[in-house]
mmCIF file of C-alpha atoms and ligand atoms in Angstrom:
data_model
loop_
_atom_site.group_PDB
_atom_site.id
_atom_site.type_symbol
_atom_site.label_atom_id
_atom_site.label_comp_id
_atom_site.label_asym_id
_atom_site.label_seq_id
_atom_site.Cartn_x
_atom_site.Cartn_y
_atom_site.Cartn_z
ATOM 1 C CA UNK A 1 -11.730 -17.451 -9.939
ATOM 2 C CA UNK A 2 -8.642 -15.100 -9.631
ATOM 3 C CA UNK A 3 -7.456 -14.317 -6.090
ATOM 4 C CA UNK A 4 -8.112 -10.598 -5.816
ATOM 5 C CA UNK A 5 -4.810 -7.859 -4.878
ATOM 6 C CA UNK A 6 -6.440 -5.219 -2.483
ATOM 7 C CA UNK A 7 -4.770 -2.212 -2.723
ATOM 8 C CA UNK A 8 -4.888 -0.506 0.742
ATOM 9 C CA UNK A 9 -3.920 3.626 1.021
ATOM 10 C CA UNK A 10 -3.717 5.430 4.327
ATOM 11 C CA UNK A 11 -4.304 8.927 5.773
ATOM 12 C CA UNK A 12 -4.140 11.917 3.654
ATOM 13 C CA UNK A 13 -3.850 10.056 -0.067
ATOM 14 C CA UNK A 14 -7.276 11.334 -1.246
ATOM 15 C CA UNK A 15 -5.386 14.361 -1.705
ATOM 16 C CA UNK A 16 -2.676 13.057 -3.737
ATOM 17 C CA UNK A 17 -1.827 15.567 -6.579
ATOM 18 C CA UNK A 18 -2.959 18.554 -4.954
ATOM 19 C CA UNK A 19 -0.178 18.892 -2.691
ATOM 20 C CA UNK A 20 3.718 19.253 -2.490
ATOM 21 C CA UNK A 21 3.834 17.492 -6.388
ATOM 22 C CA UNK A 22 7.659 18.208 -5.997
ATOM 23 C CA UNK A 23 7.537 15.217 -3.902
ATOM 24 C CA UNK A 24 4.548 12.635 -4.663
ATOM 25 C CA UNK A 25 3.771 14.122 -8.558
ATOM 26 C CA UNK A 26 0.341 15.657 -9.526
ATOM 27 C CA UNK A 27 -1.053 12.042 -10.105
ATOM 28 C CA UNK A 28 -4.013 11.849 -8.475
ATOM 29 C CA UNK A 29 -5.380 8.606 -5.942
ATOM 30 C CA UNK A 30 -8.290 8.002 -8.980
ATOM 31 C CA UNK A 31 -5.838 8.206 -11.449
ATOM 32 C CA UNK A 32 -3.753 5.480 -9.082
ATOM 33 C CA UNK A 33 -6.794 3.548 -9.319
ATOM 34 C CA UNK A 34 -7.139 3.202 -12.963
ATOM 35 C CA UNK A 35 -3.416 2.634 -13.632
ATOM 36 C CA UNK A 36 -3.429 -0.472 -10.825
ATOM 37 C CA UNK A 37 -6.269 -1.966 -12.953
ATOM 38 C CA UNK A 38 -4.845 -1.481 -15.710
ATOM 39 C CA UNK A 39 -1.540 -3.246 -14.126
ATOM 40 C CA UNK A 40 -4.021 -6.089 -13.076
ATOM 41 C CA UNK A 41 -5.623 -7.118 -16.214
ATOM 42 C CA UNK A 42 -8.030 -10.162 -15.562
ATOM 43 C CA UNK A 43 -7.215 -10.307 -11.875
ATOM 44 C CA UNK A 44 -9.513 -8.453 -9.586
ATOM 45 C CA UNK A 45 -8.107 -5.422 -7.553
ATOM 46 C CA UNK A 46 -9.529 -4.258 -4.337
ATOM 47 C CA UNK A 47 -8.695 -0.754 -3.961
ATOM 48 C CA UNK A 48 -8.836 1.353 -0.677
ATOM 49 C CA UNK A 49 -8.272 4.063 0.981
ATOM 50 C CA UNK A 50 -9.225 5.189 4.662
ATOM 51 C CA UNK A 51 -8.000 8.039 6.793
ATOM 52 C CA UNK A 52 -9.025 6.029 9.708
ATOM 53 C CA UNK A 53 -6.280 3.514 11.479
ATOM 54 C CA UNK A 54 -9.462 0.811 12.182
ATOM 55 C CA UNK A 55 -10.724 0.942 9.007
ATOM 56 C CA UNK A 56 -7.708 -0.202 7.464
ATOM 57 C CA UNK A 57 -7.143 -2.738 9.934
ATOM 58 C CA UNK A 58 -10.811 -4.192 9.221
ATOM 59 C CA UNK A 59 -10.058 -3.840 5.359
ATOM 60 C CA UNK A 60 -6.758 -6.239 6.304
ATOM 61 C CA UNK A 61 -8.905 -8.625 7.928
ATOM 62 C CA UNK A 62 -11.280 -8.589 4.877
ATOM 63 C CA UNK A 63 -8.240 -8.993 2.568
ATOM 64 C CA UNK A 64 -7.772 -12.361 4.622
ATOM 65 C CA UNK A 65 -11.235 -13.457 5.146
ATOM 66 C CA UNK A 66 -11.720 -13.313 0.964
ATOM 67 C CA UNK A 67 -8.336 -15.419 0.557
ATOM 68 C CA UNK A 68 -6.973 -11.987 -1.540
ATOM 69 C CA UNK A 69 -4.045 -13.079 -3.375
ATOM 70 C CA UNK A 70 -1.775 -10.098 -2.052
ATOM 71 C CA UNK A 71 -2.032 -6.859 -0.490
ATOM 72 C CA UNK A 72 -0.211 -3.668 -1.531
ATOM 73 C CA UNK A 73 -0.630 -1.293 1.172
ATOM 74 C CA UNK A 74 0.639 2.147 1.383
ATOM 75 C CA UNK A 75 -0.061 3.159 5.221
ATOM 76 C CA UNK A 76 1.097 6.489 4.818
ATOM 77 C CA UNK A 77 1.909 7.717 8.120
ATOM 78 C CA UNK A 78 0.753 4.846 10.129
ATOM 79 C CA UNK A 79 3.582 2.956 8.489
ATOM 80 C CA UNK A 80 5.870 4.500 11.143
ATOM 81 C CA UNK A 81 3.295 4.676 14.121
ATOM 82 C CA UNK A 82 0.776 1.888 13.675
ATOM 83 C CA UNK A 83 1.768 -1.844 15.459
ATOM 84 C CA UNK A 84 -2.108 -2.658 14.969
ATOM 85 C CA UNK A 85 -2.071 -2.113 11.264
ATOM 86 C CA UNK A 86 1.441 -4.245 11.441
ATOM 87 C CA UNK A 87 -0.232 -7.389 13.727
ATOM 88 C CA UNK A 88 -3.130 -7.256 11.085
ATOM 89 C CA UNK A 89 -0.785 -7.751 8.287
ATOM 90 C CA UNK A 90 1.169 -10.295 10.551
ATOM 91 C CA UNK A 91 -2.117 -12.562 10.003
ATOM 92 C CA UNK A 92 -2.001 -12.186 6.502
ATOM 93 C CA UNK A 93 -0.852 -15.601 4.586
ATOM 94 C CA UNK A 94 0.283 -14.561 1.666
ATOM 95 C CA UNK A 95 2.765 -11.954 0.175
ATOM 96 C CA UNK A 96 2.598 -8.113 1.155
ATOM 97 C CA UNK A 97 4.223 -4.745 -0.650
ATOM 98 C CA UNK A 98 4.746 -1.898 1.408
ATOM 99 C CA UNK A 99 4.644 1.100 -1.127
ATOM 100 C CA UNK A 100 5.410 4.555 -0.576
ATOM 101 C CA UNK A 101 5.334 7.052 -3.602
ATOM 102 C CA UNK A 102 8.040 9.070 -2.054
ATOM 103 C CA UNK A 103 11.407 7.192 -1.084
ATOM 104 C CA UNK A 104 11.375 7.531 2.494
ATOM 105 C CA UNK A 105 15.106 7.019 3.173
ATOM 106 C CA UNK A 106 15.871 10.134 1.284
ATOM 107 C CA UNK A 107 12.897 12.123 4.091
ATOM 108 C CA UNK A 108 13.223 13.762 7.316
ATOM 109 C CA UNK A 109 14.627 10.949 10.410
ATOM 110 C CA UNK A 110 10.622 10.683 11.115
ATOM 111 C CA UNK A 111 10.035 8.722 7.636
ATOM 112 C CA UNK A 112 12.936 6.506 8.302
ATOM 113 C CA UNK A 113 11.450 3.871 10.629
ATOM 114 C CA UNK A 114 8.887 1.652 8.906
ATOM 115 C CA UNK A 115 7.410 -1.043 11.404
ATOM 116 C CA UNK A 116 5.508 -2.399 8.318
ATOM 117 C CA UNK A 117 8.534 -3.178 6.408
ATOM 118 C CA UNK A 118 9.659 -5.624 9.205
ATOM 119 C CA UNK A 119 7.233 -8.242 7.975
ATOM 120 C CA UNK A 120 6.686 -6.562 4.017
ATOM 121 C CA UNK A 121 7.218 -9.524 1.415
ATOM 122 C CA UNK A 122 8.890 -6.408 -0.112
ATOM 123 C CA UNK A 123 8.877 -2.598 -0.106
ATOM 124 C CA UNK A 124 8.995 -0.489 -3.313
ATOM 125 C CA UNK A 125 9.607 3.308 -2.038
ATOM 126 C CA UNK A 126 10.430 6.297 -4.585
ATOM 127 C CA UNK A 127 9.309 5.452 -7.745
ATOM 128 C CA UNK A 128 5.922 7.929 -7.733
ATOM 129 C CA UNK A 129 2.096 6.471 -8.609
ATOM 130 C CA UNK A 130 4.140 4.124 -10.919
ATOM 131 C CA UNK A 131 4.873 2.169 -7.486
ATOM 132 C CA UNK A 132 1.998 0.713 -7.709
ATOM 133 C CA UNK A 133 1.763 -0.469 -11.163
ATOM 134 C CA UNK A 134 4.935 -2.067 -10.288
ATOM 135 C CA UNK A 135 4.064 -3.508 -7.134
ATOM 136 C CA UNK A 136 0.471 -5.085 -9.076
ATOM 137 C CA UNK A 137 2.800 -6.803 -11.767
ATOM 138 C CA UNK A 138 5.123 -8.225 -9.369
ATOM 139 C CA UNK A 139 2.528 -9.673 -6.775
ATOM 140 C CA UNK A 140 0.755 -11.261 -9.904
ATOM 141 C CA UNK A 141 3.482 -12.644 -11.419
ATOM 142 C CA UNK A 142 3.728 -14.355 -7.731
ATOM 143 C CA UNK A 143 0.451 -15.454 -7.564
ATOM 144 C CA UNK A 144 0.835 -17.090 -11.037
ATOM 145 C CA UNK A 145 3.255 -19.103 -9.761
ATOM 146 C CA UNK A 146 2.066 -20.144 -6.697
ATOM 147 C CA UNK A 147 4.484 -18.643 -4.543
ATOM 148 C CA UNK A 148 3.891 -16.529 -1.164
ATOM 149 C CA UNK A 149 7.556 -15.389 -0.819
ATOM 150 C CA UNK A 150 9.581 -13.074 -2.846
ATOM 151 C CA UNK A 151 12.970 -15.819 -3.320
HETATM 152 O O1 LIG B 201 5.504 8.427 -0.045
HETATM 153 C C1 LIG B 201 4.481 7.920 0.420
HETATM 154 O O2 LIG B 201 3.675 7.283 -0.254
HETATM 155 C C2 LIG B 201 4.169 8.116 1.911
HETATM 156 O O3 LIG B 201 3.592 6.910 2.404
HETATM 157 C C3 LIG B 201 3.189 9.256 2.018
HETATM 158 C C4 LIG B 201 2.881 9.690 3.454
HETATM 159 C C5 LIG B 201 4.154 9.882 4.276
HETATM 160 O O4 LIG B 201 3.806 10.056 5.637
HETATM 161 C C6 LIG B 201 5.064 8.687 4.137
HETATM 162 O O5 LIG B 201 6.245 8.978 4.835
HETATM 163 C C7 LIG B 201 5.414 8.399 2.701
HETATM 164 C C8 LIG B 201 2.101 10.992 3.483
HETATM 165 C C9 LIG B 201 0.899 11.031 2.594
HETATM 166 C C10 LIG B 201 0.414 12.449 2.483
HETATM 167 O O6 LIG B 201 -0.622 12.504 1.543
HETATM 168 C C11 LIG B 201 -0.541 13.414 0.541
HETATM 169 C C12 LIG B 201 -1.613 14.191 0.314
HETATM 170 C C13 LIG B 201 -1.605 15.114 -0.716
HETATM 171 C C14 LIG B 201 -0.522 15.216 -1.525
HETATM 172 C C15 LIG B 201 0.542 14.423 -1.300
HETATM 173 C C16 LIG B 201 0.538 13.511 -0.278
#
């Protein structure tokens, strides 16, 4: 069987698209949903979301325990607070996307420091909900080919 991508979101992104759509779009997390499935085709998508900081690090450990095949995790704000969300992902084997609708670099100082991207197989930051269509292709075209890393 397929390895399955889980698709973890973070605090506050069951209200996408009904807030601020100048800066994360009217798309809303449901709609997200359906497009990453869409992305996935045959391969099996695990998709999350949790305001709580343990939930999401139990849903990591889950992601390991079933052997997932890749994780795209948006952790919202506990990108740039949580170092238990980042030691869970630290146990993960294979290859991780740090997505962020928004491009964070562009954002207030606060959004500048990720701790999550210091151990991201790659981040994709700024291109709206179509991040994570993007970031579902590119981990399955890795998992097609056997590889963990992004070189
Ligand atoms: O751009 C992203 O995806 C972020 O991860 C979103 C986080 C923010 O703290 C990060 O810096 C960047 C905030 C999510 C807020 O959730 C929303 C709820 C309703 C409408 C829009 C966003």
């Amino acid at each position: 069987m397929t390895a399955p991508i889980h698709v973890l979101n973070g605090p506050n992104l069951n209200r996408l698209g009904t807030r601020e759509p100048e800066i994360y779009g009217t798309t809303t997390l449901t709609e997200v949903e359906a497009m990453c499935r869409k992305a996935a085709g045959d391969t099996p998508v695990v998709f999350l979301q949790s305001n709580r900081e343990y939930e999401i690090i139990d849903w990591v450990h889950e992601a390991i325990d079933a052997q997932a095949g890749g994780i795209v995790i948006n952790p919202a704000a506990f990108t740039f607070t949580s170092i238990a969300i980042l030691d869970a992902l630290k146990m993960f084997p294979g290859p991780i996307v740090e997505l962020h609708i928004s491009n964070i670099h562009r954002r207030e100082e606060i959004y500048h420091r990720s701790l999550v991207s210091k151990i991201a197989t790659a981040v994709i930051a700024g291109l709206g909900p179509q991040g994570y269509p993007a970031a579902i292709r590119a981990l399955k075209g890795h998992i097609e080919a056997g590889r963990q890393g992004i070189a």
